[in-house]
Every structure is written in structure tokens, then in C-alpha cells.
PDB file of C-alpha atoms and ligand atoms in Angstrom:
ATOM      1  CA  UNK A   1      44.110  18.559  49.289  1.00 50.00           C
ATOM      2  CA  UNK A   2      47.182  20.776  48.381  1.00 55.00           C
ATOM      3  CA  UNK A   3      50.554  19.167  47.155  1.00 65.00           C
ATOM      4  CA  UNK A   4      51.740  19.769  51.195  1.00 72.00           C
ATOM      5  CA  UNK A   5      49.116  17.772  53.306  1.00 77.00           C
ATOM      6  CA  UNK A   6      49.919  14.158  53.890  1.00 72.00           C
ATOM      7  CA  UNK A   7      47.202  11.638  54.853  1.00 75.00           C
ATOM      8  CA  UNK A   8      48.869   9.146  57.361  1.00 70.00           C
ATOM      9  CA  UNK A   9      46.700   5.775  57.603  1.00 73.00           C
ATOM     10  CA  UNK A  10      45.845   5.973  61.488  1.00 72.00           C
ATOM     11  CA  UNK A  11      44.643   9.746  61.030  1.00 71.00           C
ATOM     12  CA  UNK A  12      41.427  10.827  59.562  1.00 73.00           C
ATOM     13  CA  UNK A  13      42.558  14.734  58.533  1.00 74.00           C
ATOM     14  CA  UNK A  14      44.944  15.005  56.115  1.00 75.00           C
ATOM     15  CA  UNK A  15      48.138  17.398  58.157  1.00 75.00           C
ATOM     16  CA  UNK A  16      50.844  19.206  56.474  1.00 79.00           C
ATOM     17  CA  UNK A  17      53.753  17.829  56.017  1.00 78.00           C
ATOM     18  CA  UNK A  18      55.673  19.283  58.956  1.00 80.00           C
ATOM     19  CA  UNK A  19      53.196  17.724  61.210  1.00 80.00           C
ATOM     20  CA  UNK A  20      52.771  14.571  59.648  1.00 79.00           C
ATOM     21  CA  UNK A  21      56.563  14.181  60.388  1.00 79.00           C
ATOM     22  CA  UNK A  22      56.089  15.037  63.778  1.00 82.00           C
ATOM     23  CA  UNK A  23      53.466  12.513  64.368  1.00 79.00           C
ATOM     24  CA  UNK A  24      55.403   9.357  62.644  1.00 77.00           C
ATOM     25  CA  UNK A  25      58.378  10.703  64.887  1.00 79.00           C
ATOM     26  CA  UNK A  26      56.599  10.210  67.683  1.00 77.00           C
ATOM     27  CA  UNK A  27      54.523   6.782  66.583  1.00 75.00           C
ATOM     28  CA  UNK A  28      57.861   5.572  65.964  1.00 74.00           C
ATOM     29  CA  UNK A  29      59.427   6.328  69.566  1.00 72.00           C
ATOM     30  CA  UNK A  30      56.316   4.830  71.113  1.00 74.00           C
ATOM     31  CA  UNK A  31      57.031   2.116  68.957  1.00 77.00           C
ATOM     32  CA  UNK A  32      60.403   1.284  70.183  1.00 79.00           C
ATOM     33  CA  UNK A  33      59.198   1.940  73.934  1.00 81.00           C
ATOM     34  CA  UNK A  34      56.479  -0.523  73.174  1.00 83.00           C
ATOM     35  CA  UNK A  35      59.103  -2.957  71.545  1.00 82.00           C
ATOM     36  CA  UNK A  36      61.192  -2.863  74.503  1.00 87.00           C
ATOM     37  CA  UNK A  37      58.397  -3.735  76.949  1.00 87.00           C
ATOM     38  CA  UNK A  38      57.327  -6.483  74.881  1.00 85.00           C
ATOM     39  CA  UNK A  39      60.609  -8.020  74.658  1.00 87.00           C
ATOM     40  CA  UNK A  40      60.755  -8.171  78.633  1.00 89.00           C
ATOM     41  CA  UNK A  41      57.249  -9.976  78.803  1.00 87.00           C
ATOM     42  CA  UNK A  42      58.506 -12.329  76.478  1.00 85.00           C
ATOM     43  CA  UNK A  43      61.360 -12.919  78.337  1.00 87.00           C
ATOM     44  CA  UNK A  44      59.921 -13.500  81.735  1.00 84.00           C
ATOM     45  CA  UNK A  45      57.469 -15.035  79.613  1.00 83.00           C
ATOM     46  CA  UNK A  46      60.088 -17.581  78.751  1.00 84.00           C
ATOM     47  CA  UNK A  47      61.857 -17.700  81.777  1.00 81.00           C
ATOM     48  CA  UNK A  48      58.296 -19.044  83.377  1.00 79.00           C
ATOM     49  CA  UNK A  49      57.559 -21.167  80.599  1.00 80.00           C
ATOM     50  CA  UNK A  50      60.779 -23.329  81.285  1.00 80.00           C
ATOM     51  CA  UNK A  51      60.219 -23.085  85.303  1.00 76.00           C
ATOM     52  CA  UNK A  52      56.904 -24.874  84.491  1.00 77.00           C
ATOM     53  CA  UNK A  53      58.249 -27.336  82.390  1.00 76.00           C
ATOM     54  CA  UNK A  54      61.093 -28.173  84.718  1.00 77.00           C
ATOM     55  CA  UNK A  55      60.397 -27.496  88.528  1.00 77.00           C
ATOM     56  CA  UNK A  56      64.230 -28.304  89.834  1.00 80.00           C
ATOM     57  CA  UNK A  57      65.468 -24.595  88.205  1.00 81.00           C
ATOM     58  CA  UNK A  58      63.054 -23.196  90.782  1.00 87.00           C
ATOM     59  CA  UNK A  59      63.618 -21.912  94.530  1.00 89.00           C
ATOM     60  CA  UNK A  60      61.688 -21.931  97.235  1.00 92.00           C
ATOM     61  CA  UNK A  61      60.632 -18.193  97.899  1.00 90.00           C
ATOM     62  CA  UNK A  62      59.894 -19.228 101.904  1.00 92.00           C
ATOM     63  CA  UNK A  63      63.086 -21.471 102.715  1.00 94.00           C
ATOM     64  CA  UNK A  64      65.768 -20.894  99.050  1.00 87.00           C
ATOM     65  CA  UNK A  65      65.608 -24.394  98.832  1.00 83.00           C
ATOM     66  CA  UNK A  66      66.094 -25.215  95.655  1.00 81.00           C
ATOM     67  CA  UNK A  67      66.111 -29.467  95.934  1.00 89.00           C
ATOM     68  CA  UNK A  68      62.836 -29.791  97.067  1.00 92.00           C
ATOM     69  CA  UNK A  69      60.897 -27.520  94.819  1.00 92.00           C
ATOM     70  CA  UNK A  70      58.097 -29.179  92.243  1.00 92.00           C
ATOM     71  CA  UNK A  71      55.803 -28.882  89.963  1.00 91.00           C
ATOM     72  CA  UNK A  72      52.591 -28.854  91.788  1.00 91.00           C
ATOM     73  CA  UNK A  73      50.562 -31.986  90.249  1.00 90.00           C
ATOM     74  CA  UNK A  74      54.150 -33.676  90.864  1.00 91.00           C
ATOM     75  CA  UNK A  75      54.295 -32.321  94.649  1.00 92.00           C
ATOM     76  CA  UNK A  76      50.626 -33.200  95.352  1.00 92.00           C
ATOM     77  CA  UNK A  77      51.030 -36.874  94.479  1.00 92.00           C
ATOM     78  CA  UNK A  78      54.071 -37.160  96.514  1.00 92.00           C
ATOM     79  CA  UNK A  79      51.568 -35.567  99.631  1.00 91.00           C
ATOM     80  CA  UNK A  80      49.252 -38.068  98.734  1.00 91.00           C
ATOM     81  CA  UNK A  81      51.753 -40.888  98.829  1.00 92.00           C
ATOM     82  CA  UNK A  82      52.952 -39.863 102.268  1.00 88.00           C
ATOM     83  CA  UNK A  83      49.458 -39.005 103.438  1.00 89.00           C
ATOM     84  CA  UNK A  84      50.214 -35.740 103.924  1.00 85.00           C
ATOM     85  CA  UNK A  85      47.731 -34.341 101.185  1.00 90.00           C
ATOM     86  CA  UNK A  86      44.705 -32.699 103.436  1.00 91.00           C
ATOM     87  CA  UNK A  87      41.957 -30.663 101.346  1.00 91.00           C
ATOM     88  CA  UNK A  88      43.356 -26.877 102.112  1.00 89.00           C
ATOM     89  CA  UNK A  89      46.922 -28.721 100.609  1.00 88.00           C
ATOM     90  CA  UNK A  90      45.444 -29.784  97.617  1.00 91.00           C
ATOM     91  CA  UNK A  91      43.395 -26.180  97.035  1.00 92.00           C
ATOM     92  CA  UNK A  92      46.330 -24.439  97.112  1.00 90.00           C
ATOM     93  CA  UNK A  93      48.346 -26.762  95.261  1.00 91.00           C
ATOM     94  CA  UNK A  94      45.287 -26.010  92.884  1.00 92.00           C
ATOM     95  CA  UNK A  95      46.280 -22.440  92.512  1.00 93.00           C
ATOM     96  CA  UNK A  96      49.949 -22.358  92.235  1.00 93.00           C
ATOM     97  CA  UNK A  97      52.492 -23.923  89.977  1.00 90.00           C
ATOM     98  CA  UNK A  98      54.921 -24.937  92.453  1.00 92.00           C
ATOM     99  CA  UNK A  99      55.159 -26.592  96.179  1.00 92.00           C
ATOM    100  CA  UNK A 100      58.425 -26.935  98.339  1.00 93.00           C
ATOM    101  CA  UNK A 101      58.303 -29.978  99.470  1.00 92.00           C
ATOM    102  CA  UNK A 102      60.796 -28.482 102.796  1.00 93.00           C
ATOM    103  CA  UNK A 103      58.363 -26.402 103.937  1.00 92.00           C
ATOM    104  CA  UNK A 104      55.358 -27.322 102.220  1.00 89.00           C
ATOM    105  CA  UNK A 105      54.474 -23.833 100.801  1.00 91.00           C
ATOM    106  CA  UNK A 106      53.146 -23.926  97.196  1.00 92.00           C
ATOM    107  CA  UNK A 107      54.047 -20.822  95.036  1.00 92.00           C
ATOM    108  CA  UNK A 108      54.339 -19.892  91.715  1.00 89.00           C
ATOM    109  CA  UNK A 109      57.356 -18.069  90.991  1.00 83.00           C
ATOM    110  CA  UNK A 110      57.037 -14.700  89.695  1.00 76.00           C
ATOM    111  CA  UNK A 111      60.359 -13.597  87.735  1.00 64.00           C
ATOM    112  CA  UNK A 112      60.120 -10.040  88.462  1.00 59.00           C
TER     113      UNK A 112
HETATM  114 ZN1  LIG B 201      60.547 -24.124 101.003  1.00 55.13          ZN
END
């Protein structure tokens, strides 16, 4: 290896130095591409986290009701408790995080 070749870690070859610059320039503005996406999955990631937690921050995609949105184990007993909790209720209760008690639609919100 002469005095100008460079071994970066993720590449086999050894490069000279004007490419191994090059290369790191370019790992390093994937990098901060990559670091921005990231940061906006963990923010809807977050945002999700605290509509599951607490169903009352959420609206109803199907009617923007926001007062009679819950968490789905929360809006399935109160179905059973008025009767109103058939089989195809409770499946899709099963599936998403939320029901609007309104309208009954169940949903889980998506934070796009
Ligand atoms: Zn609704």
C-alpha cells in the first residue's frame, strides 16, 4: 500500500485518498438523509405512542368527533355493556386501536 491509499472500514480495497474523501462525503450525506428520516418515524412514532395511551387526543377519521373516540379494549366493553358488541364489532375492534363510539367505526389513527 503506498503512503496515498486509505483503507476506509466498510470498503475492502484500499482507494486513494481523493476517493476515499469522496466516498466519506457521500456516507456522510446519506447519513444526515437517513438521520432526518429517522427523526420523523420517531416522531410519529411518538405522536402514536401517546394516542394509544390516551384515546381522548384522538379524532374520529369518519365523523371528526373527537368526544367519543377510545381506546379499543375501552370501546368494546362499553359495546358490551350496552349490548351492542356483535362478533364482526369485536373482530374489528380486534384489529384497530381505536373505535368512535358516534359512529361506531374502529380505526387506528395513522399520523401521516
Ligand atoms: Zn366517528
Amino acid at each position: 500500500m503506498s503512503d496515498d491509499e486509505i483503507t476506509l472500514p466498510w470498503i475492502d480495497e484500499p482507494m486513494d485518498s481523493e476517493e476515499a474523501i469522496e466516498a466519506l462525503g457521500q456516507a456522510s450525506i446519506d447519513d444526515g438523509d437517513h438521520l432526518e428520516e429517522l427523526e420523523t418515524r420517531i416522531e410519529r412514532l411518538e405522536r402514536r405512542a401517546s394516542a394509544l395511551e390516551d384515546g381522548s387526543s384522538v379524532e374520529c377519521p369518519e365523523c371528526d368527533d373527537g368526544g367519543n373516540v377510545y381506546k379499543a379494549g375501552v370501546g368494546a366493553a362499553k359495546l358490551a355493556n350496552d349490548g351492542g358488541l356483535t362478533d364482526g364489532s369485536a373482530d374489528a375492534l380486534n384489529r384497530e386501536s381505536h373505535v368512535c363510539l358516534a359512529c361506531h367505526e374502529s380505526f387506528t389513527p395513522t399520523f401521516e
